[in-house]
XYZ file of C-alpha atoms in Angstrom:
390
model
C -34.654 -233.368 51.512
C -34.119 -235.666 49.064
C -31.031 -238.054 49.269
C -28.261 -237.782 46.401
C -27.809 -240.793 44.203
C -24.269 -241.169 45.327
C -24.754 -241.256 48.868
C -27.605 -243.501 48.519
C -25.696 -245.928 45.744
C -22.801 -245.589 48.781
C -25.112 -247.030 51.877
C -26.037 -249.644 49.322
C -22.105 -250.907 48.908
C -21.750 -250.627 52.470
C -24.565 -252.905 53.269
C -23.933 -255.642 51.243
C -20.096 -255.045 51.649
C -20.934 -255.896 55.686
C -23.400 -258.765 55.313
C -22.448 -260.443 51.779
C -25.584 -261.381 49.487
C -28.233 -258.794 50.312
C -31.853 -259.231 48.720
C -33.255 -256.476 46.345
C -36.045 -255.999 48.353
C -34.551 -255.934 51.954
C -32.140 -253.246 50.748
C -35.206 -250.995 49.258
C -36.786 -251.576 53.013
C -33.358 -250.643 55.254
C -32.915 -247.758 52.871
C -36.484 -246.857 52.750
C -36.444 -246.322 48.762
C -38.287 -248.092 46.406
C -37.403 -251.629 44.542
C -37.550 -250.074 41.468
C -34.800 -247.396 42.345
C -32.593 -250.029 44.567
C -33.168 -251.870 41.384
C -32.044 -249.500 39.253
C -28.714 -248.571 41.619
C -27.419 -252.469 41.904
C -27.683 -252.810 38.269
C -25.377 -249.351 37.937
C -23.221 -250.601 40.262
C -23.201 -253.731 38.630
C -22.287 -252.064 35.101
C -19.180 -249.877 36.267
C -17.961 -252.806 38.683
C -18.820 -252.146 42.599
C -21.417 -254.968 42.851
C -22.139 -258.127 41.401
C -25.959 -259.073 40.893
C -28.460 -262.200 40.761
C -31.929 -263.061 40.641
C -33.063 -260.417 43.005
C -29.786 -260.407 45.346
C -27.014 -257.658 45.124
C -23.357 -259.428 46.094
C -20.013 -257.886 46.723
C -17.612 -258.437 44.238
C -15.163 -260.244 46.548
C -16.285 -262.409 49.650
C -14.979 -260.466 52.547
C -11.857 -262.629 54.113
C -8.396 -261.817 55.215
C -5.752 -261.261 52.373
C -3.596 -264.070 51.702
C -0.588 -261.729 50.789
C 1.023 -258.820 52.574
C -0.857 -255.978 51.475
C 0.960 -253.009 49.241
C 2.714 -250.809 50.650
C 0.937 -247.567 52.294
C 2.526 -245.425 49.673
C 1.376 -247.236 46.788
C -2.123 -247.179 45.317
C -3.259 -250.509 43.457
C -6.775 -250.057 44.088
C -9.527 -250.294 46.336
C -8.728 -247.990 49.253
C -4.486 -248.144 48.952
C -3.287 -244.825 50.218
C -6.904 -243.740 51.020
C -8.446 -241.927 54.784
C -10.913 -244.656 55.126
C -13.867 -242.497 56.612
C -16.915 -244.475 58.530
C -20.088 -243.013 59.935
C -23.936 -244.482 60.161
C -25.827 -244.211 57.390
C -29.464 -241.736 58.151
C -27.338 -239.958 60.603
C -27.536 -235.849 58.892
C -25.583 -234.734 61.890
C -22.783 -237.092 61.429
C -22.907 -235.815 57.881
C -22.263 -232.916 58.524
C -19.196 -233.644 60.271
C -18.054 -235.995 57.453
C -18.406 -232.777 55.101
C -15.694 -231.227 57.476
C -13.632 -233.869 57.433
C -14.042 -234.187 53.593
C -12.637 -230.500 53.215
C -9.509 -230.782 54.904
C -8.448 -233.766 53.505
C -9.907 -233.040 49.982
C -7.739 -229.845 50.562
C -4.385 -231.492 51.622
C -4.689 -233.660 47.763
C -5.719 -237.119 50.405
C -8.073 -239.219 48.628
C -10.744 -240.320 50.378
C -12.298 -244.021 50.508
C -16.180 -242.990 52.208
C -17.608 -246.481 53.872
C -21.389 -245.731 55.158
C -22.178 -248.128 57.876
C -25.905 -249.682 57.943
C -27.596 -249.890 61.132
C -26.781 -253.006 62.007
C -24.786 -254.144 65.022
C -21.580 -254.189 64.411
C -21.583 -252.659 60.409
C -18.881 -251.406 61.561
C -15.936 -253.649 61.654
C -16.475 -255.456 58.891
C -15.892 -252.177 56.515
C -13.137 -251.061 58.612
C -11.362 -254.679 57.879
C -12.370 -253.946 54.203
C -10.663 -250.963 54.010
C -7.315 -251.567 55.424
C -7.003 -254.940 53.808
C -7.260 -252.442 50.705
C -4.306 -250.343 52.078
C -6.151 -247.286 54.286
C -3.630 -245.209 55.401
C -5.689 -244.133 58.182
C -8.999 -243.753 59.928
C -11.331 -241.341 60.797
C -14.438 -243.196 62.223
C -17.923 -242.160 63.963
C -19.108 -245.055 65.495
C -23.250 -245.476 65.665
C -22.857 -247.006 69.224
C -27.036 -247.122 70.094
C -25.868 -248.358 73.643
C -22.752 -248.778 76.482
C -22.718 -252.895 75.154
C -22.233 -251.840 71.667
C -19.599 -249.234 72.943
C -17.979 -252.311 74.392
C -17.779 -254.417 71.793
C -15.934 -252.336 69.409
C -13.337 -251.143 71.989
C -10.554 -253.954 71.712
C -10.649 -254.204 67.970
C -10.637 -250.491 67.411
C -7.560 -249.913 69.859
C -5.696 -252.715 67.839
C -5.949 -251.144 64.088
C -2.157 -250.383 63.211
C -3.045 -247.141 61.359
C -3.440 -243.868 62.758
C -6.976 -243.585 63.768
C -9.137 -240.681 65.124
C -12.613 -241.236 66.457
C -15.521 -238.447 65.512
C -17.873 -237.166 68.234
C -17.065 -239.601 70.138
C -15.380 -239.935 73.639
C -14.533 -244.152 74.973
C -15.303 -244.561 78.732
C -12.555 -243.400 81.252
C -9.681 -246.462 81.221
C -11.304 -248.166 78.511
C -9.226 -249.557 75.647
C -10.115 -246.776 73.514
C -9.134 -244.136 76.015
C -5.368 -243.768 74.591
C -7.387 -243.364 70.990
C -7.101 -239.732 69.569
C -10.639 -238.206 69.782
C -12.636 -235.146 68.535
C -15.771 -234.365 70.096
C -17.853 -231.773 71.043
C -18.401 -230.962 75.210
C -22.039 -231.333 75.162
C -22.192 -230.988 79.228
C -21.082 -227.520 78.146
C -23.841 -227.334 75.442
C -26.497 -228.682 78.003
C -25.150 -225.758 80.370
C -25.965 -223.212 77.458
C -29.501 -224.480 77.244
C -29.882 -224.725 80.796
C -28.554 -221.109 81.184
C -30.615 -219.308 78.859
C -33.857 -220.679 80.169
C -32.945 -220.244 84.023
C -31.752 -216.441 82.939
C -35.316 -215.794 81.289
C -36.887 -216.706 84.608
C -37.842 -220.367 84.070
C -37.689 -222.543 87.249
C -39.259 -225.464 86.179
C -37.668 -227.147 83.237
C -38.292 -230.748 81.420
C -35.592 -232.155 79.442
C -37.245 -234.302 76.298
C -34.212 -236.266 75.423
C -33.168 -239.070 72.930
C -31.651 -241.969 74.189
C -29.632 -244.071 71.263
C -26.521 -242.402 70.706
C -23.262 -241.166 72.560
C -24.440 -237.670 72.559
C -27.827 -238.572 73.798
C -26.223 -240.120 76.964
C -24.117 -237.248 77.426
C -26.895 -234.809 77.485
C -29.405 -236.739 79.798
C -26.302 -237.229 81.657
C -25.206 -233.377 81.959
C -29.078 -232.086 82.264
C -29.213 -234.363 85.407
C -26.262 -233.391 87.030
C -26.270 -229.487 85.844
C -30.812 -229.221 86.805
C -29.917 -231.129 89.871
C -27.039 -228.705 91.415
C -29.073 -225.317 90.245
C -30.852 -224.320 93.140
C -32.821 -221.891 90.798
C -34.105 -224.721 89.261
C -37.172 -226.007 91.256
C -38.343 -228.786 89.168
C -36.954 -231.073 86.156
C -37.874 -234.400 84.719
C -36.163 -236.278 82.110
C -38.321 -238.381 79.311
C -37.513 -239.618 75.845
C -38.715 -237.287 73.121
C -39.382 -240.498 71.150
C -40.794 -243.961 71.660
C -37.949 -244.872 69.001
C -35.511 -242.602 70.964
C -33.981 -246.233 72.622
C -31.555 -248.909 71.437
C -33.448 -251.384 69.335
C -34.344 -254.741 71.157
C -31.976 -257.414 72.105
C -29.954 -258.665 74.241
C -27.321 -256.075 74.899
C -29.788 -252.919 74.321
C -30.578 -252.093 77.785
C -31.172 -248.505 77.718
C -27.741 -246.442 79.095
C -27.812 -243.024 80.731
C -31.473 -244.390 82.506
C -29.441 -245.081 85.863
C -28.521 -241.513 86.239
C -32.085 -240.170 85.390
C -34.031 -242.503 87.443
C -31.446 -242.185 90.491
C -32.605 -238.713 90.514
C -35.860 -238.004 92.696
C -37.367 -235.511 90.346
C -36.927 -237.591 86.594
C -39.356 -239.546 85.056
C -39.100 -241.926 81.892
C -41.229 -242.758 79.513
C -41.149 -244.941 76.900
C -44.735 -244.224 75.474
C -45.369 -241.919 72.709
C -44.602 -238.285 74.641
C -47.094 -236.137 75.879
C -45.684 -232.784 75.961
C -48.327 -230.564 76.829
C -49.848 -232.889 79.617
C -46.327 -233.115 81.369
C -45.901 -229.372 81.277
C -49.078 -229.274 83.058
C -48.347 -232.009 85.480
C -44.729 -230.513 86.486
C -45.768 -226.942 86.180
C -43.017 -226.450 83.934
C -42.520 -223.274 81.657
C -39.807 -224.532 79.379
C -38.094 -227.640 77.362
C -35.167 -228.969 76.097
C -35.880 -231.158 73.481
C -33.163 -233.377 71.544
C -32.792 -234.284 68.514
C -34.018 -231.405 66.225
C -36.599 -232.842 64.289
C -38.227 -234.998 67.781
C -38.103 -231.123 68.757
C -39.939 -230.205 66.030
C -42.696 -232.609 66.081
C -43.057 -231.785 69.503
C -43.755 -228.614 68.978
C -46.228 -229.023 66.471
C -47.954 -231.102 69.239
C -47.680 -228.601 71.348
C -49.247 -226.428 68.800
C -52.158 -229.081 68.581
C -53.013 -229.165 72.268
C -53.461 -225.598 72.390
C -49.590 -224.716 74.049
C -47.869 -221.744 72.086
C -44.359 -221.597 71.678
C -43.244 -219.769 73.373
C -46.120 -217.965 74.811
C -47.048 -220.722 76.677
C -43.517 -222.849 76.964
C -40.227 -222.032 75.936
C -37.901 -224.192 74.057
C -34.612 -225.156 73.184
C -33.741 -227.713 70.957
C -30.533 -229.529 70.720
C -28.174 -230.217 67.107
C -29.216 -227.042 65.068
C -29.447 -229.820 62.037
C -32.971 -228.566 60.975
C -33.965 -226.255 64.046
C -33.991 -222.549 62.357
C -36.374 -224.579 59.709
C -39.660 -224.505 61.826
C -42.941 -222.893 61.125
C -41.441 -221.544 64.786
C -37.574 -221.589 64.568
C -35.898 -223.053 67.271
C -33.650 -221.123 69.394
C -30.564 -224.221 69.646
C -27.542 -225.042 71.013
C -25.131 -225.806 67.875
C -22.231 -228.258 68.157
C -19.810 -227.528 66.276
C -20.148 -230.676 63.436
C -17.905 -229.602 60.623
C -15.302 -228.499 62.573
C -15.254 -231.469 64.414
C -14.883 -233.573 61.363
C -11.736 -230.308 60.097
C -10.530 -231.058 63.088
C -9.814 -235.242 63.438
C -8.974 -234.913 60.012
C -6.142 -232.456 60.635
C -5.283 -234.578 63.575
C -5.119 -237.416 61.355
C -3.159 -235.540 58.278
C -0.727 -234.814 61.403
C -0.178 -238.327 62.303
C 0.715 -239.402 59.088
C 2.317 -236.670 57.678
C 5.786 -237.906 59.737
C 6.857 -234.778 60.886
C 8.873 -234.286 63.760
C 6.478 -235.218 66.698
C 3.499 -236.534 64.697
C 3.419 -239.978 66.629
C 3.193 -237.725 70.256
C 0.954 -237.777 73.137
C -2.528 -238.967 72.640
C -4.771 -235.497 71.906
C -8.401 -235.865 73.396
C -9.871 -232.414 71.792
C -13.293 -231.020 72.697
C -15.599 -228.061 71.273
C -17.759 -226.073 72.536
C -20.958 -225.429 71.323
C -22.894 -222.286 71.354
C -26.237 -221.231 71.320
C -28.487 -219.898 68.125
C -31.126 -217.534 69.419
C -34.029 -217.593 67.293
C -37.116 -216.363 69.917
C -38.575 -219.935 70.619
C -37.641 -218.948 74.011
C -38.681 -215.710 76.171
C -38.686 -214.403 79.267
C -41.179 -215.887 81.818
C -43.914 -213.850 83.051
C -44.927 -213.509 86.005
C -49.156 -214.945 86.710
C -51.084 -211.492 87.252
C -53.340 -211.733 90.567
């Protein structure tokens, strides 16, 4: 699917608003577009005032530094973001999107204006536009950190909890006792999702299941986590493994990428991880198993297709259930999924948010740590098992 202009022209603002002077040809790379079109963007930005250009280097049009004035007031709307929801997610993240969309809607509806930061991959992108924005006069947050690992968790956790707007984290849920825990929060339960998937392939009559999981995101954790825990204490289950769907499924190298959720897997006797391209069909072979759980959706669908390759029909051969329903039904074989609930997620922290600021009679009460629950989309990429004829 092909990206619009404005979302694309958005990641580039984002990137160099984060990292200052940004080459031409390092933004066409990140974004994965050509020079020609970044090109083309930086030089529209340029014209109507977002960006300042050079010989081959987009700038901001301010150096990023703290204001040397008290800001306007919230109420008042100079400019920039003043009187704005600042909203943050990763860029190349469609299932965030989708919960931006919801969040978009409510607030869109409520007459809000809406100040959209995209952060870039980066460690950290975060902060940076976050600072932006309030020094601009945000009235509030509604963020989705990237978070590729429990360090990077870590390190936003103090500055988050110190913001001084109302703030409302996305899909996200902070470690027990952490300085984020007392943060409102809108996520979807995805041990409950994992149960769904677990469920439907258990009640079809699979006893040996492998759990193809990424490993680079909240939500990835939380699934290997929940598969482990949920395969472990079925004693219908007889067999289960955990491996990344991906060889990019992990945090990116350096030093505070150690991959999180592997203690739980490899504490378990059954799991196995992998970091090598995945084998699919040779796995179901060596475990025996009959069915898969594969997250994200589009590692689900490549696997399949390899599946396909080495002669394993879904889901003659091996049943499946993906994880997301982003792109699942869209398969030459759709995907029977279990479907967070992304856009109201994003309806939801935003009407949290609207509450918060809205002043109302008990808007600044208790903390509210919501969750959703998923369901499952059957679409017959998973049957009944039968049983070997003698």
């Amino acid at each position: 699917m092909r990206e619009p202009v404005e979302l694309r022209r958005q990641r580039i603002l984002s990137v160099v608003e984060s990292r200052g002077a940004v080459k031409v040809s390092v933004l066409a790379a990140e974004l994965d577009v050509s020079v020609v079109t970044i090109r083309r963007d930086v030089e529209e930005l340029t014209r109507i005032g977002r960006l300042r250009r050079g010989h081959g280097v987009a700038r901001p049009v301010r150096e990023a530094q703290p204001p040397a004035a008290v800001p306007a007031s919230r109420g008042e709307e100079p400019g920039g973001d003043g009187g704005a929801v600042a909203l943050v997610v990763p860029e190349r993240h469609s299932y965030l999107y989708e919960t931006l969309h919801g969040a978009r809607t409510v607030l869109e509806e409520s007459g809000m204006r809406i100040a959209l930061h995209i952060a870039p991959q980066s460690a950290g992108a975060e902060r940076p536009l976050v600072e932006r924005a309030l020094a601009d006069g945000a009235r509030g947050l509604l963020i989705a950190p990237r978070w590729r690992n429990a360090r990077s968790e870590e390190l936003d956790y103090d500055w988050l909890a110190d913001l001084g707007v109302p703030t409302v984290l996305m899909e996200r849920r902070p470690l027990p006792g952490s300085a984020l825990h007392a943060l409102d929060s809108v996520c979807s339960d995805h041990w409950y999702g994992t149960h769904l998937a677990v469920e439907h392939l258990v009640s079809l009559g699979h006893r040996r299941i492998v759990l193809a999981a990424r490993d680079d995101s909240p939500t990835a954790r939380s699934i290997r986590a929940a598969f482990t825990e949920i395969a472990a204490a079925r004693p219908e289950v007889e067999d289960w493994s955990v491996v990344l769907s991906s060889p990019q499924a992990v945090p990116g190298p350096g030093p505070d990428s150690p991959a999180v959720g592997a203690a739980a897997v490899e504490a378990a006797p059954p799991a196995t991880e992998d970091r090598t391209a995945l084998d699919l069909a040779a796995l179901l072979r060596e475990r025996g198993a009959t069915a898969a759980v594969l997250h994200g959706d589009v590692d689900a669908l490549m696997l399949v297709q390899r599946l396909a390759e080495s002669g394993v029909e879904v889901p003659r051969n091996c049943s499946v259930v993906a994880y997301d329903d982003v792109v699942a039904a869209l398969g030459s074989t759709p995907l029977t999924a279990v479907a967070p609930p992304k856009t109201e997620i994003g309806r939801a922290a935003a009407e949290l948010l609207l509450h918060r600021l809205s002043g109302a009679v008990g808007a600044s009460g208790p903390v509210c740590r919501t969750e959703l629950l998923p369901t499952l989309k059957e679409r017959g990429s998973a049957q009944a098992l039968t049983p070997p004829t003698e």
